[in-house]
PDB file of C-alpha atoms in Angstrom:
ATOM      1  CA  VAL A   1     164.249 160.284 129.847  1.00 58.00           C
ATOM      2  CA  LYS A   2     160.809 160.828 128.451  1.00 60.00           C
ATOM      3  CA  PRO A   3     158.393 157.867 129.004  1.00 60.00           C
ATOM      4  CA  SER A   4     157.345 156.028 125.845  1.00 59.00           C
ATOM      5  CA  ARG A   5     153.880 156.195 124.614  1.00 61.00           C
ATOM      6  CA  ILE A   6     151.544 153.395 125.634  1.00 58.00           C
ATOM      7  CA  SER A   7     150.083 151.525 122.796  1.00 56.00           C
ATOM      8  CA  TRP A   8     146.561 150.187 123.583  1.00 58.00           C
ATOM      9  CA  ARG A   9     146.704 147.732 120.827  1.00 63.00           C
ATOM     10  CA  ARG A  10     149.411 145.659 122.549  1.00 66.00           C
ATOM     11  CA  MET A  11     149.431 145.489 126.349  1.00 67.00           C
ATOM     12  CA  THR A  12     152.062 143.750 128.337  1.00 77.00           C
ATOM     13  CA  THR A  13     150.884 140.716 130.134  1.00 83.00           C
ATOM     14  CA  VAL A  14     152.226 139.567 133.517  1.00 86.00           C
ATOM     15  CA  LYS A  15     152.586 135.850 134.329  1.00 92.00           C
ATOM     16  CA  ILE A  16     153.334 135.097 138.002  1.00 95.00           C
ATOM     17  CA  CYS A  17     155.840 132.278 138.322  1.00 96.00           C
ATOM     18  CA  ILE A  18     156.343 130.508 141.731  1.00 96.00           C
ATOM     19  CA  ASP A  19     159.274 128.085 142.278  1.00 96.00           C
ATOM     20  CA  VAL A  20     158.198 124.932 144.217  1.00 97.00           C
ATOM     21  CA  ALA A  21     159.680 121.729 145.118  1.00 96.00           C
ATOM     22  CA  ASP A  22     156.494 119.644 144.740  1.00 97.00           C
ATOM     23  CA  LEU A  23     153.827 120.302 142.104  1.00 97.00           C
ATOM     24  CA  ASP A  24     151.062 118.450 143.822  1.00 97.00           C
ATOM     25  CA  GLU A  25     151.479 119.874 147.119  1.00 97.00           C
ATOM     26  CA  ALA A  26     151.843 123.405 145.665  1.00 98.00           C
ATOM     27  CA  GLY A  27     148.686 122.889 143.439  1.00 98.00           C
ATOM     28  CA  ALA A  28     146.554 121.742 146.340  1.00 97.00           C
ATOM     29  CA  PHE A  29     147.837 124.614 148.503  1.00 98.00           C
ATOM     30  CA  TYR A  30     147.013 127.455 146.005  1.00 98.00           C
ATOM     31  CA  CYS A  31     143.685 125.885 144.956  1.00 97.00           C
ATOM     32  CA  GLN A  32     142.353 124.906 148.382  1.00 96.00           C
ATOM     33  CA  ALA A  33     143.790 127.662 150.419  1.00 96.00           C
ATOM     34  CA  LEU A  34     143.679 130.445 148.136  1.00 95.00           C
ATOM     35  CA  GLN A  35     140.831 129.422 145.702  1.00 94.00           C
ATOM     36  CA  CYS A  36     142.953 129.470 142.633  1.00 97.00           C
ATOM     37  CA  THR A  37     141.778 127.251 139.774  1.00 97.00           C
ATOM     38  CA  GLU A  38     144.146 124.732 137.992  1.00 98.00           C
ATOM     39  CA  VAL A  39     143.770 125.092 134.224  1.00 98.00           C
ATOM     40  CA  GLY A  40     146.697 123.148 132.867  1.00 97.00           C
ATOM     41  CA  ARG A  41     149.637 120.816 133.892  1.00 97.00           C
ATOM     42  CA  ASN A  42     152.578 119.181 132.539  1.00 97.00           C
ATOM     43  CA  SER A  43     155.439 117.431 134.230  1.00 97.00           C
ATOM     44  CA  ARG A  44     157.278 120.620 135.231  1.00 97.00           C
ATOM     45  CA  THR A  45     154.499 123.302 135.412  1.00 98.00           C
ATOM     46  CA  VAL A  46     151.048 123.749 136.878  1.00 98.00           C
ATOM     47  CA  LYS A  47     149.008 126.593 135.474  1.00 98.00           C
ATOM     48  CA  LEU A  48     146.651 128.386 137.703  1.00 98.00           C
ATOM     49  CA  THR A  49     144.145 131.215 137.508  1.00 96.00           C
ATOM     50  CA  ALA A  50     143.136 133.628 140.047  1.00 94.00           C
ATOM     51  CA  GLY A  51     140.968 136.645 139.569  1.00 90.00           C
ATOM     52  CA  GLY A  52     141.934 136.764 135.830  1.00 90.00           C
ATOM     53  CA  ASN A  53     145.655 136.389 136.646  1.00 93.00           C
ATOM     54  CA  GLU A  54     147.835 133.501 135.592  1.00 95.00           C
ATOM     55  CA  LEU A  55     150.112 131.790 138.023  1.00 97.00           C
ATOM     56  CA  TYR A  56     152.634 129.197 137.116  1.00 98.00           C
ATOM     57  CA  LEU A  57     153.972 126.737 139.723  1.00 98.00           C
ATOM     58  CA  ILE A  58     157.306 125.646 138.411  1.00 97.00           C
ATOM     59  CA  LEU A  59     159.110 122.628 139.676  1.00 98.00           C
ATOM     60  CA  ARG A  60     162.546 123.543 140.862  1.00 96.00           C
ATOM     61  CA  PRO A  61     164.508 121.163 143.178  1.00 94.00           C
ATOM     62  CA  GLU A  62     165.818 122.476 146.461  1.00 94.00           C
ATOM     63  CA  GLY A  63     169.453 123.685 146.028  1.00 95.00           C
ATOM     64  CA  SER A  64     169.075 124.139 142.211  1.00 95.00           C
ATOM     65  CA  MET A  65     170.729 127.388 140.818  1.00 95.00           C
ATOM     66  CA  PRO A  66     168.237 129.994 140.051  1.00 92.00           C
ATOM     67  CA  PHE A  67     170.319 131.652 137.362  1.00 93.00           C
ATOM     68  CA  LEU A  68     173.619 131.084 135.583  1.00 94.00           C
ATOM     69  CA  ALA A  69     175.960 133.238 137.729  1.00 96.00           C
ATOM     70  CA  ALA A  70     174.265 132.273 141.116  1.00 94.00           C
ATOM     71  CA  THR A  71     176.433 131.624 144.084  1.00 95.00           C
ATOM     72  CA  GLU A  72     173.897 129.893 146.202  1.00 94.00           C
ATOM     73  CA  GLY A  73     171.036 127.492 145.235  1.00 94.00           C
ATOM     74  CA  ARG A  74     167.440 127.702 145.929  1.00 93.00           C
ATOM     75  CA  SER A  75     166.220 127.338 149.424  1.00 91.00           C
ATOM     76  CA  PHE A  76     162.704 126.696 150.472  1.00 92.00           C
ATOM     77  CA  ALA A  77     163.176 127.931 153.972  1.00 92.00           C
ATOM     78  CA  ARG A  78     161.022 130.936 154.840  1.00 92.00           C
ATOM     79  CA  HIS A  79     162.553 133.845 152.862  1.00 86.00           C
ATOM     80  CA  TRP A  80     161.341 137.538 152.274  1.00 81.00           C
ATOM     81  CA  THR A  81     161.444 139.287 148.888  1.00 81.00           C
ATOM     82  CA  PRO A  82     160.278 142.809 148.081  1.00 85.00           C
ATOM     83  CA  VAL A  83     158.166 141.631 145.428  1.00 88.00           C
ATOM     84  CA  HIS A  84     155.352 139.376 146.618  1.00 90.00           C
ATOM     85  CA  LEU A  85     151.745 138.498 145.886  1.00 93.00           C
ATOM     86  CA  ASP A  86     148.666 139.712 147.722  1.00 94.00           C
ATOM     87  CA  PHE A  87     145.492 137.663 147.463  1.00 95.00           C
ATOM     88  CA  SER A  88     142.213 139.569 148.089  1.00 94.00           C
ATOM     89  CA  VAL A  89     140.002 137.267 150.137  1.00 92.00           C
ATOM     90  CA  GLU A  90     136.527 137.453 151.571  1.00 88.00           C
ATOM     91  CA  ASP A  91     136.880 135.030 154.424  1.00 91.00           C
ATOM     92  CA  VAL A  92     140.177 135.571 156.197  1.00 92.00           C
ATOM     93  CA  GLY A  93     139.457 132.948 158.854  1.00 92.00           C
ATOM     94  CA  ARG A  94     138.778 130.290 156.256  1.00 94.00           C
ATOM     95  CA  SER A  95     141.797 131.079 154.312  1.00 95.00           C
ATOM     96  CA  THR A  96     144.194 131.169 157.306  1.00 96.00           C
ATOM     97  CA  SER A  97     142.783 127.845 158.401  1.00 97.00           C
ATOM     98  CA  GLU A  98     143.404 126.315 154.972  1.00 97.00           C
ATOM     99  CA  ILE A  99     146.852 127.737 154.865  1.00 97.00           C
ATOM    100  CA  THR A 100     147.928 126.264 158.047  1.00 98.00           C
ATOM    101  CA  ARG A 101     146.172 122.876 157.371  1.00 97.00           C
ATOM    102  CA  LEU A 102     148.040 122.639 154.061  1.00 97.00           C
ATOM    103  CA  GLY A 103     151.480 123.353 155.471  1.00 97.00           C
ATOM    104  CA  GLY A 104     151.653 127.056 155.065  1.00 97.00           C
ATOM    105  CA  ILE A 105     152.298 129.644 157.862  1.00 97.00           C
ATOM    106  CA  VAL A 106     150.454 132.646 159.130  1.00 97.00           C
ATOM    107  CA  GLU A 107     152.636 135.289 160.546  1.00 96.00           C
ATOM    108  CA  GLY A 108     150.585 138.062 161.709  1.00 94.00           C
ATOM    109  CA  GLN A 109     147.916 140.566 161.003  1.00 94.00           C
ATOM    110  CA  GLU A 110     147.440 144.298 161.022  1.00 94.00           C
ATOM    111  CA  SER A 111     144.225 146.371 160.119  1.00 92.00           C
ATOM    112  CA  GLY A 112     143.076 149.777 159.944  1.00 91.00           C
ATOM    113  CA  ASP A 113     140.290 151.851 158.286  1.00 92.00           C
ATOM    114  CA  TRP A 114     141.751 150.710 154.996  1.00 88.00           C
ATOM    115  CA  GLY A 115     140.999 146.963 155.705  1.00 89.00           C
ATOM    116  CA  SER A 116     143.294 144.200 156.924  1.00 92.00           C
ATOM    117  CA  LEU A 117     146.502 142.465 155.824  1.00 94.00           C
ATOM    118  CA  THR A 118     147.556 138.992 157.075  1.00 96.00           C
ATOM    119  CA  ARG A 119     151.237 138.035 156.335  1.00 96.00           C
ATOM    120  CA  CYS A 120     151.672 134.367 155.232  1.00 97.00           C
ATOM    121  CA  ALA A 121     154.037 131.971 153.521  1.00 96.00           C
ATOM    122  CA  ASP A 122     153.354 128.811 151.346  1.00 97.00           C
ATOM    123  CA  PRO A 123     154.991 125.418 152.299  1.00 96.00           C
ATOM    124  CA  PHE A 124     157.908 126.494 150.255  1.00 95.00           C
ATOM    125  CA  GLY A 125     158.817 129.610 152.069  1.00 94.00           C
ATOM    126  CA  ASN A 126     157.233 132.008 149.508  1.00 95.00           C
ATOM    127  CA  GLY A 127     155.653 134.953 151.341  1.00 95.00           C
ATOM    128  CA  PHE A 128     152.294 136.454 150.436  1.00 96.00           C
ATOM    129  CA  CYS A 129     149.618 138.481 152.005  1.00 96.00           C
ATOM    130  CA  LEU A 130     145.803 138.130 152.395  1.00 96.00           C
ATOM    131  CA  VAL A 131     144.091 141.344 152.063  1.00 95.00           C
ATOM    132  CA  THR A 132     140.625 142.640 152.593  1.00 90.00           C
ATOM    133  CA  THR A 133     139.238 146.017 152.139  1.00 80.00           C
TER     134      THR A 133
END
């Protein structure tokens, strides 16, 4: 299959959606721990920006079905997914302190000549990494 030609007139935008059980708690976590900025809110969604990216915190109750044919409901226990967010931060110490203060977890760190990576999760079990270069 030959790749299609990219049209520079119309670029795909990516919106990052994060399911959470509490909008206020999630908004505080992402704004305070990861320096996102809240730019909008309604009763079911909080819109954030981070480094020019749009993130949406979406209110989804524990146990609700994530899609029509799902056989098990949402769980906010710590979980892993191969697609996750990386937040580039300048002060890992400040960020990890805020993450744990606000109910998130820090799971470990590795580093090399490329920089460092700290594995974390928000209070709803969603994994992400802090990266420095």
